[in-house]
Amino acid sequence: MSASQTSSSDLPADVPTLLVKIFGKDRPGITAGLFDTLAAYSVDVVDIEQVVTRGRMVLCALVTEPPPGLEGDLRATVHSWAESMKMQAEIISGLGDNRPRGLGRSLVTVLGHPLTAEATAAIAARITKTGGNIDRIFRLAKYPVTAVEFAVSGVETEPLRTALVTDAARLGIDVAVVAAGLYRRAQRLVVMDVDSTLIQDEVIELFAGHAGCEDKVAEVTAAAMRGELDFEQSLHARVALLEGLDASVVDKVRSEVRLTPGARTLIRTLKRLGYQVGVVSGGFTQVTDDLKERLGLDFAHANTLEIVDGKLTGKVTGEIVDRAGKARLLRRFAAEAGVPLSQTVAIGDGANDLDMLNAAGLGVAFNAKPVVREAAHAAVNFPFLDTVLYLLGVTREEVEAADTLDID
């Protein structure tokens, strides 16, 4: 589905207007032909909207009334032209322009695989119950998920988001609600977590596999998840288990890292659109620096494994990247990029990412635990990282265009 719209300046409410509607099989020249026909009657264009779905067109033109005595002739001529084009025409008299949209404008992105009629009906009904009006619906993508965007007015963004997120979990779909406006395309910095977000792995576990201490690392991780250790304590405890490991293991771990499906597409498309992209990680620079080079990232920061005389010492050096540290780094990257914090996007999956997600203009929980999904501005529960693009209003066609370019 595609749509386009243009509007004239304010029109007095008592000025007679005509709504000219043309529908039928789409073909080249329909839009030009209609306005060529209308041009003979000296009408002004107030509004235009055109939608094409599966080769069927609906074209609506709101125009001022023609000079006295010519309306009947206009109607007959438009119907005759439409018939010659094997289209149908409908002309409705009225007064003034379309009613203005209500205050409070949001964009609601719905992701489904599949997107069922039941889910779509529930979302539309919930929008209505919150006091919102659906002004436009536009399909962003048909694969790997169906992504549809609703333009909604008449209700503020936050209460609308709260209402729809609750329904989304029950319906098995993802819903993102953001304020409408030009700033959406101006979100020029995207910062991602690494482990289980940009990549499918937990880097500490890859190192532990080479040290033969996977079970011990898992025990420490479990203790941290139970709240018995904070992140910094658990980091030091796990890294200590790597003491004595030969530094050559770094190259082996780098080769074992698996990018999340859609990661390259996400980054390639963002770079084509002019975004800057960075990563922050509670993992290690020995891996993130390699990812930065391979993927053409603008920023990368993580903890650093200490290596002395070709061996891992079981310690980390420098500033620890923990939950608060990730948020600080987001702010630092934004300052270096010259991007306001309100125009940043953060993506993560764990509680360690929450401060960063909340600090960003748009925080996206990617295949995250419930506590993270509930706290984030938006959630994606599909295993394709590039579906995040649809939350930014990027269409599948733009993604495919980026795929043809060599950005690296």
GROMACS .gro file of C-alpha atoms in nm:
model
  408
    1MET     CA    1   0.000   0.000   0.000
    2SER     CA    2   0.128   0.348  -0.076
    3ALA     CA    3  -0.024   0.685   0.002
    4SER     CA    4   0.043   1.050  -0.068
    5GLN     CA    5  -0.124   1.366   0.051
    6THR     CA    6  -0.102   1.741   0.007
    7SER     CA    7  -0.312   2.017   0.159
    8SER     CA    8  -0.388   2.380   0.070
    9SER     CA    9  -0.397   2.669   0.312
   10ASP     CA   10  -0.694   2.711   0.547
   11LEU     CA   11  -1.028   2.727   0.369
   12PRO     CA   12  -1.335   2.897   0.522
   13ALA     CA   13  -1.582   2.641   0.655
   14ASP     CA   14  -1.872   2.776   0.446
   15VAL     CA   15  -1.700   2.759   0.106
   16PRO     CA   16  -1.867   2.495  -0.119
   17THR     CA   17  -1.638   2.210  -0.219
   18LEU     CA   18  -1.658   1.887  -0.415
   19LEU     CA   19  -1.502   1.555  -0.317
   20VAL     CA   20  -1.411   1.374  -0.639
   21LYS     CA   21  -1.339   1.004  -0.588
   22ILE     CA   22  -1.196   0.781  -0.863
   23PHE     CA   23  -1.148   0.407  -0.811
   24GLY     CA   24  -1.061   0.106  -1.022
   25LYS     CA   25  -0.761  -0.070  -1.175
   26ASP     CA   26  -0.443   0.136  -1.146
   27ARG     CA   27  -0.264   0.239  -1.462
   28PRO     CA   28  -0.029   0.521  -1.570
   29GLY     CA   29  -0.188   0.860  -1.634
   30ILE     CA   30  -0.492   0.839  -1.405
   31THR     CA   31  -0.388   1.119  -1.170
   32ALA     CA   32  -0.276   1.351  -1.451
   33GLY     CA   33  -0.590   1.273  -1.649
   34LEU     CA   34  -0.825   1.359  -1.362
   35PHE     CA   35  -0.663   1.695  -1.296
   36ASP     CA   36  -0.646   1.776  -1.666
   37THR     CA   37  -1.022   1.719  -1.670
   38LEU     CA   38  -1.080   1.935  -1.363
   39ALA     CA   39  -0.851   2.213  -1.491
   40ALA     CA   40  -1.109   2.308  -1.754
   41TYR     CA   41  -1.344   2.421  -1.474
   42SER     CA   42  -1.106   2.660  -1.290
   43VAL     CA   43  -1.124   2.475  -0.957
   44ASP     CA   44  -0.860   2.496  -0.684
   45VAL     CA   45  -0.716   2.186  -0.524
   46VAL     CA   46  -0.777   2.173  -0.146
   47ASP     CA   47  -0.658   1.819  -0.070
   48ILE     CA   48  -0.543   1.504  -0.249
   49GLU     CA   49  -0.506   1.149  -0.130
   50GLN     CA   50  -0.416   0.842  -0.334
   51VAL     CA   51  -0.383   0.479  -0.228
   52VAL     CA   52  -0.289   0.177  -0.440
   53THR     CA   53  -0.341  -0.177  -0.307
   54ARG     CA   54  -0.282  -0.487  -0.521
   55GLY     CA   55  -0.315  -0.282  -0.836
   56ARG     CA   56  -0.644  -0.116  -0.734
   57MET     CA   57  -0.640   0.262  -0.699
   58VAL     CA   58  -0.849   0.498  -0.490
   59LEU     CA   59  -0.784   0.864  -0.577
   60CYS     CA   60  -0.965   1.138  -0.387
   61ALA     CA   61  -0.947   1.506  -0.475
   62LEU     CA   62  -1.113   1.776  -0.267
   63VAL     CA   63  -1.163   2.083  -0.488
   64THR     CA   64  -1.346   2.414  -0.474
   65GLU     CA   65  -1.681   2.446  -0.648
   66PRO     CA   66  -1.659   2.553  -1.016
   67PRO     CA   67  -1.809   2.886  -1.134
   68PRO     CA   68  -2.190   2.910  -1.122
   69GLY     CA   69  -2.370   2.694  -1.374
   70LEU     CA   70  -2.076   2.463  -1.444
   71GLU     CA   71  -2.109   2.201  -1.168
   72GLY     CA   72  -2.344   1.980  -1.369
   73ASP     CA   73  -2.114   1.987  -1.668
   74LEU     CA   74  -1.812   1.910  -1.445
   75ARG     CA   75  -1.988   1.609  -1.300
   76ALA     CA   76  -2.085   1.475  -1.640
   77THR     CA   77  -1.737   1.529  -1.784
   78VAL     CA   78  -1.562   1.358  -1.490
   79HIS     CA   79  -1.795   1.056  -1.511
   80SER     CA   80  -1.743   1.034  -1.888
   81TRP     CA   81  -1.363   1.054  -1.850
   82ALA     CA   82  -1.365   0.789  -1.576
   83GLU     CA   83  -1.572   0.556  -1.791
   84SER     CA   84  -1.326   0.602  -2.078
   85MET     CA   85  -1.047   0.494  -1.842
   86LYS     CA   86  -1.254   0.196  -1.722
   87MET     CA   87  -1.273   0.353  -1.377
   88GLN     CA   88  -1.564   0.454  -1.156
   89ALA     CA   89  -1.631   0.804  -1.025
   90GLU     CA   90  -1.822   0.946  -0.730
   91ILE     CA   91  -1.867   1.319  -0.662
   92ILE     CA   92  -1.999   1.448  -0.329
   93SER     CA   93  -2.090   1.809  -0.250
   94GLY     CA   94  -1.996   1.964   0.082
   95LEU     CA   95  -1.856   2.267   0.261
   96GLY     CA   96  -1.502   2.360   0.352
   97ASP     CA   97  -1.192   2.147   0.408
   98ASN     CA   98  -1.148   1.821   0.598
   99ARG     CA   99  -1.186   1.863   0.972
  100PRO     CA  100  -0.851   1.930   1.141
  101ARG     CA  101  -0.674   1.646   1.315
  102GLY     CA  102  -0.701   1.640   1.691
  103LEU     CA  103  -0.416   1.746   1.916
  104GLY     CA  104  -0.176   1.478   2.020
  105ARG     CA  105  -0.030   1.300   1.719
  106SER     CA  106   0.145   0.966   1.733
  107LEU     CA  107   0.274   0.697   1.503
  108VAL     CA  108   0.181   0.343   1.603
  109THR     CA  109   0.391   0.070   1.442
  110VAL     CA  110   0.247  -0.282   1.463
  111LEU     CA  111   0.465  -0.585   1.386
  112GLY     CA  112   0.316  -0.930   1.336
  113HIS     CA  113   0.422  -1.266   1.198
  114PRO     CA  114   0.154  -1.303   1.085
  115LEU     CA  115  -0.048  -0.989   1.153
  116THR     CA  116  -0.398  -1.128   1.205
  117ALA     CA  117  -0.728  -0.955   1.147
  118GLU     CA  118  -0.810  -1.018   1.514
  119ALA     CA  119  -0.498  -0.833   1.630
  120THR     CA  120  -0.557  -0.546   1.387
  121ALA     CA  121  -0.917  -0.510   1.506
  122ALA     CA  122  -0.808  -0.509   1.870
  123ILE     CA  123  -0.546  -0.239   1.810
  124ALA     CA  124  -0.789  -0.021   1.615
  125ALA     CA  125  -1.054  -0.061   1.887
  126ARG     CA  126  -0.807   0.028   2.161
  127ILE     CA  127  -0.703   0.343   1.975
  128THR     CA  128  -1.067   0.446   1.956
  129LYS     CA  129  -1.129   0.372   2.326
  130THR     CA  130  -0.837   0.595   2.427
  131GLY     CA  131  -0.996   0.884   2.236
  132GLY     CA  132  -0.770   0.858   1.933
  133ASN     CA  133  -0.859   0.874   1.566
  134ILE     CA  134  -0.679   0.678   1.294
  135ASP     CA  135  -0.591   0.928   1.022
  136ARG     CA  136  -0.388   0.702   0.797
  137ILE     CA  137  -0.262   0.344   0.771
  138PHE     CA  138   0.052   0.256   0.577
  139ARG     CA  139   0.234  -0.075   0.528
  140LEU     CA  140   0.605  -0.051   0.596
  141ALA     CA  141   0.701  -0.411   0.525
  142LYS     CA  142   0.560  -0.749   0.433
  143TYR     CA  143   0.863  -0.961   0.532
  144PRO     CA  144   1.032  -1.091   0.739
  145VAL     CA  145   0.739  -0.956   0.941
  146THR     CA  146   0.432  -0.758   0.845
  147ALA     CA  147   0.482  -0.402   0.966
  148VAL     CA  148   0.198  -0.150   0.953
  149GLU     CA  149   0.203   0.211   1.068
  150PHE     CA  150  -0.104   0.394   1.200
  151ALA     CA  151  -0.103   0.774   1.213
  152VAL     CA  152  -0.318   0.862   1.515
  153SER     CA  153  -0.441   1.196   1.645
  154GLY     CA  154  -0.657   1.309   1.935
  155VAL     CA  155  -0.470   1.138   2.221
  156GLU     CA  156  -0.130   1.201   2.379
  157THR     CA  157   0.151   0.955   2.307
  158GLU     CA  158   0.217   0.823   2.659
  159PRO     CA  159  -0.137   0.708   2.750
  160LEU     CA  160  -0.176   0.561   2.403
  161ARG     CA  161   0.149   0.366   2.442
  162THR     CA  162   0.047   0.235   2.784
  163ALA     CA  163  -0.288   0.112   2.652
  164LEU     CA  164  -0.151  -0.054   2.339
  165VAL     CA  165   0.151  -0.224   2.495
  166THR     CA  166  -0.079  -0.414   2.731
  167ASP     CA  167  -0.288  -0.540   2.440
  168ALA     CA  168   0.019  -0.629   2.232
  169ALA     CA  169   0.145  -0.888   2.479
  170ARG     CA  170  -0.195  -1.058   2.485
  171LEU     CA  171  -0.224  -1.054   2.105
  172GLY     CA  172   0.125  -1.185   2.036
  173ILE     CA  173   0.235  -0.881   1.835
  174ASP     CA  174   0.479  -0.596   1.887
  175VAL     CA  175   0.359  -0.237   1.910
  176ALA     CA  176   0.570   0.078   1.922
  177VAL     CA  177   0.419   0.421   1.984
  178VAL     CA  178   0.621   0.736   1.921
  179ALA     CA  179   0.529   1.101   1.890
  180ALA     CA  180   0.479   1.208   1.530
  181GLY     CA  181   0.690   1.484   1.382
  182LEU     CA  182   1.001   1.555   1.181
  183TYR     CA  183   1.225   1.462   1.474
  184ARG     CA  184   1.152   1.095   1.411
  185ARG     CA  185   1.369   1.092   1.100
  186ALA     CA  186   1.620   1.315   1.281
  187GLN     CA  187   1.717   1.042   1.532
  188ARG     CA  188   2.071   1.032   1.405
  189LEU     CA  189   2.248   0.811   1.659
  190VAL     CA  190   2.172   0.445   1.732
  191VAL     CA  191   2.356   0.271   2.017
  192MET     CA  192   2.327  -0.103   2.075
  193ASP     CA  193   2.415  -0.351   2.341
  194VAL     CA  194   2.633  -0.632   2.204
  195ASP     CA  195   2.577  -0.967   2.379
  196SER     CA  196   2.241  -1.119   2.278
  197THR     CA  197   2.157  -0.804   2.082
  198LEU     CA  198   2.407  -0.727   1.807
  199ILE     CA  199   2.543  -1.079   1.840
  200GLN     CA  200   2.376  -1.407   1.938
  201ASP     CA  201   2.641  -1.499   2.193
  202GLU     CA  202   2.757  -1.405   2.543
  203VAL     CA  203   3.125  -1.326   2.494
  204ILE     CA  204   3.229  -1.423   2.849
  205GLU     CA  205   3.084  -1.769   2.783
  206LEU     CA  206   3.287  -1.803   2.464
  207PHE     CA  207   3.606  -1.728   2.658
  208ALA     CA  208   3.496  -1.962   2.936
  209GLY     CA  209   3.453  -2.240   2.682
  210HIS     CA  210   3.822  -2.220   2.598
  211ALA     CA  211   3.917  -2.208   2.967
  212GLY     CA  212   3.700  -2.509   3.049
  213CYS     CA  213   3.506  -2.318   3.313
  214GLU     CA  214   3.164  -2.275   3.152
  215ASP     CA  215   2.979  -2.420   3.452
  216LYS     CA  216   3.155  -2.192   3.701
  217VAL     CA  217   3.086  -1.885   3.486
  218ALA     CA  218   2.721  -1.990   3.461
  219GLU     CA  219   2.701  -2.018   3.840
  220VAL     CA  220   2.831  -1.664   3.885
  221THR     CA  221   2.591  -1.537   3.620
  222ALA     CA  222   2.299  -1.707   3.795
  223ALA     CA  223   2.402  -1.553   4.129
  224ALA     CA  224   2.404  -1.208   3.966
  225MET     CA  225   2.060  -1.269   3.820
  226ARG     CA  226   1.934  -1.364   4.167
  227GLY     CA  227   2.062  -1.031   4.297
  228GLU     CA  228   2.337  -1.185   4.508
  229LEU     CA  229   2.606  -1.000   4.311
  230ASP     CA  230   2.597  -0.668   4.129
  231PHE     CA  231   2.730  -0.646   3.775
  232GLU     CA  232   3.079  -0.528   3.870
  233GLN     CA  233   3.120  -0.806   4.128
  234SER     CA  234   2.999  -1.070   3.885
  235LEU     CA  235   3.224  -0.934   3.610
  236HIS     CA  236   3.536  -0.956   3.826
  237ALA     CA  237   3.437  -1.304   3.951
  238ARG     CA  238   3.385  -1.439   3.601
  239VAL     CA  239   3.693  -1.277   3.449
  240ALA     CA  240   3.906  -1.418   3.734
  241LEU     CA  241   3.822  -1.764   3.604
  242LEU     CA  242   4.003  -1.682   3.278
  243GLU     CA  243   4.339  -1.625   3.447
  244GLY     CA  244   4.628  -1.788   3.261
  245LEU     CA  245   4.439  -1.833   2.933
  246ASP     CA  246   4.667  -1.776   2.632
  247ALA     CA  247   4.601  -1.448   2.450
  248SER     CA  248   4.571  -1.636   2.121
  249VAL     CA  249   4.220  -1.730   2.234
  250VAL     CA  250   4.106  -1.376   2.146
  251ASP     CA  251   4.125  -1.451   1.775
  252LYS     CA  252   3.940  -1.779   1.827
  253VAL     CA  253   3.658  -1.605   2.014
  254ARG     CA  254   3.632  -1.338   1.746
  255SER     CA  255   3.586  -1.609   1.484
  256GLU     CA  256   3.314  -1.775   1.694
  257VAL     CA  257   3.102  -1.463   1.735
  258ARG     CA  258   2.772  -1.492   1.546
  259LEU     CA  259   2.595  -1.177   1.436
  260THR     CA  260   2.223  -1.162   1.505
  261PRO     CA  261   2.018  -1.212   1.185
  262GLY     CA  262   1.953  -0.872   1.031
  263ALA     CA  263   2.245  -0.700   1.209
  264ARG     CA  264   2.437  -0.619   0.892
  265THR     CA  265   2.119  -0.502   0.720
  266LEU     CA  266   2.029  -0.278   1.013
  267ILE     CA  267   2.370  -0.111   1.019
  268ARG     CA  268   2.399  -0.082   0.640
  269THR     CA  269   2.058   0.085   0.616
  270LEU     CA  270   2.121   0.322   0.907
  271LYS     CA  271   2.452   0.430   0.756
  272ARG     CA  272   2.290   0.491   0.419
  273LEU     CA  273   2.029   0.711   0.588
  274GLY     CA  274   2.300   0.917   0.755
  275TYR     CA  275   2.277   0.772   1.107
  276GLN     CA  276   2.580   0.722   1.328
  277VAL     CA  277   2.593   0.382   1.496
  278GLY     CA  278   2.771   0.266   1.810
  279VAL     CA  279   2.788  -0.023   2.057
  280VAL     CA  280   2.836  -0.039   2.432
  281SER     CA  281   2.903  -0.365   2.608
  282GLY     CA  282   2.963  -0.521   2.944
  283GLY     CA  283   3.183  -0.757   2.742
  284PHE     CA  284   3.529  -0.684   2.614
  285THR     CA  285   3.705  -0.445   2.377
  286GLN     CA  286   3.895  -0.741   2.235
  287VAL     CA  287   3.567  -0.827   2.060
  288THR     CA  288   3.391  -0.490   2.024
  289ASP     CA  289   3.691  -0.326   1.854
  290ASP     CA  290   3.685  -0.604   1.597
  291LEU     CA  291   3.310  -0.557   1.544
  292LYS     CA  292   3.360  -0.183   1.504
  293GLU     CA  293   3.611  -0.239   1.225
  294ARG     CA  294   3.415  -0.516   1.052
  295LEU     CA  295   3.081  -0.337   1.057
  296GLY     CA  296   3.197   0.022   1.008
  297LEU     CA  297   3.064   0.142   1.342
  298ASP     CA  298   3.125   0.497   1.458
  299PHE     CA  299   3.156   0.426   1.830
  300ALA     CA  300   3.242   0.126   2.048
  301HIS     CA  301   3.320   0.092   2.418
  302ALA     CA  302   3.348  -0.206   2.651
  303ASN     CA  303   3.557  -0.350   2.934
  304THR     CA  304   3.914  -0.452   2.853
  305LEU     CA  305   4.068  -0.785   2.947
  306GLU     CA  306   4.418  -0.734   3.087
  307ILE     CA  307   4.687  -0.927   2.899
  308VAL     CA  308   5.043  -0.955   3.033
  309ASP     CA  309   5.320  -1.158   2.869
  310GLY     CA  310   5.073  -1.315   2.630
  311LYS     CA  311   4.838  -1.439   2.902
  312LEU     CA  312   4.504  -1.320   3.041
  313THR     CA  313   4.559  -1.204   3.399
  314GLY     CA  314   4.200  -1.261   3.510
  315LYS     CA  315   4.150  -0.885   3.552
  316VAL     CA  316   3.993  -0.600   3.356
  317THR     CA  317   4.143  -0.255   3.314
  318GLY     CA  318   3.990   0.090   3.288
  319GLU     CA  319   3.638   0.215   3.354
  320ILE     CA  320   3.384  -0.062   3.414
  321VAL     CA  321   3.093  -0.059   3.170
  322ASP     CA  322   2.793  -0.146   3.384
  323ARG     CA  323   2.427  -0.041   3.378
  324ALA     CA  324   2.498   0.322   3.468
  325GLY     CA  325   2.808   0.320   3.249
  326LYS     CA  326   2.607   0.233   2.940
  327ALA     CA  327   2.384   0.536   2.992
  328ARG     CA  328   2.690   0.758   3.044
  329LEU     CA  329   2.840   0.627   2.720
  330LEU     CA  330   2.518   0.694   2.531
  331ARG     CA  331   2.537   1.055   2.647
  332ARG     CA  332   2.907   1.073   2.557
  333PHE     CA  333   2.851   0.932   2.209
  334ALA     CA  334   2.561   1.173   2.153
  335ALA     CA  335   2.777   1.471   2.254
  336GLU     CA  336   3.059   1.359   2.024
  337ALA     CA  337   2.814   1.303   1.739
  338GLY     CA  338   2.647   1.640   1.796
  339VAL     CA  339   2.309   1.474   1.843
  340PRO     CA  340   2.059   1.575   2.116
  341LEU     CA  341   1.982   1.290   2.354
  342SER     CA  342   1.615   1.315   2.253
  343GLN     CA  343   1.717   1.216   1.901
  344THR     CA  344   1.898   0.895   1.994
  345VAL     CA  345   1.789   0.533   1.976
  346ALA     CA  346   1.914   0.267   2.219
  347ILE     CA  347   1.865  -0.109   2.170
  348GLY     CA  348   1.924  -0.375   2.436
  349ASP     CA  349   1.792  -0.695   2.588
  350GLY     CA  350   1.884  -0.703   2.957
  351ALA     CA  351   1.832  -0.522   3.285
  352ASN     CA  352   2.186  -0.394   3.244
  353ASP     CA  353   2.057  -0.189   2.948
  354LEU     CA  354   1.763  -0.024   3.125
  355ASP     CA  355   1.933   0.305   3.214
  356MET     CA  356   2.050   0.343   2.854
  357LEU     CA  357   1.706   0.257   2.714
  358ASN     CA  358   1.537   0.509   2.942
  359ALA     CA  359   1.790   0.783   2.865
  360ALA     CA  360   1.750   0.755   2.487
  361GLY     CA  361   1.484   0.933   2.285
  362LEU     CA  362   1.363   0.588   2.181
  363GLY     CA  363   1.455   0.282   2.387
  364VAL     CA  364   1.394  -0.053   2.214
  365ALA     CA  365   1.387  -0.383   2.404
  366PHE     CA  366   1.508  -0.655   2.167
  367ASN     CA  367   1.393  -1.008   2.255
  368ALA     CA  368   1.415  -0.896   2.615
  369LYS     CA  369   1.285  -1.024   2.945
  370PRO     CA  370   0.942  -0.895   3.056
  371VAL     CA  371   1.085  -0.639   3.301
  372VAL     CA  372   1.287  -0.481   3.019
  373ARG     CA  373   1.001  -0.489   2.769
  374GLU     CA  374   0.771  -0.317   3.016
  375ALA     CA  375   1.021  -0.038   3.088
  376ALA     CA  376   1.130   0.032   2.730
  377HIS     CA  377   0.953   0.269   2.490
  378ALA     CA  378   0.913  -0.011   2.235
  379ALA     CA  379   0.977  -0.383   2.208
  380VAL     CA  380   1.068  -0.621   1.926
  381ASN     CA  381   1.022  -0.992   1.990
  382PHE     CA  382   1.123  -1.125   1.649
  383PRO     CA  383   1.472  -1.273   1.593
  384PHE     CA  384   1.562  -1.020   1.322
  385LEU     CA  385   1.751  -0.711   1.435
  386ASP     CA  386   1.662  -0.516   1.121
  387THR     CA  387   1.294  -0.509   1.224
  388VAL     CA  388   1.398  -0.218   1.448
  389LEU     CA  389   1.414  -0.013   1.128
  390TYR     CA  390   1.037  -0.025   1.096
  391LEU     CA  391   1.004   0.148   1.434
  392LEU     CA  392   1.197   0.437   1.276
  393GLY     CA  393   0.954   0.454   0.984
  394VAL     CA  394   1.197   0.296   0.736
  395THR     CA  395   1.019   0.091   0.472
  396ARG     CA  396   1.123  -0.248   0.335
  397GLU     CA  397   1.191  -0.082  -0.001
  398GLU     CA  398   1.446   0.148   0.163
  399VAL     CA  399   1.606  -0.151   0.335
  400GLU     CA  400   1.638  -0.335   0.005
  401ALA     CA  401   1.787  -0.027  -0.161
  402ALA     CA  402   2.052  -0.012   0.111
  403ASP     CA  403   2.130  -0.379   0.053
  404THR     CA  404   2.247  -0.296  -0.299
  405LEU     CA  405   2.509  -0.047  -0.177
  406ASP     CA  406   2.859  -0.117  -0.048
  407ILE     CA  407   2.865   0.084   0.273
  408ASP     CA  408   3.158  -0.091   0.442
   0.00000   0.00000   0.00000
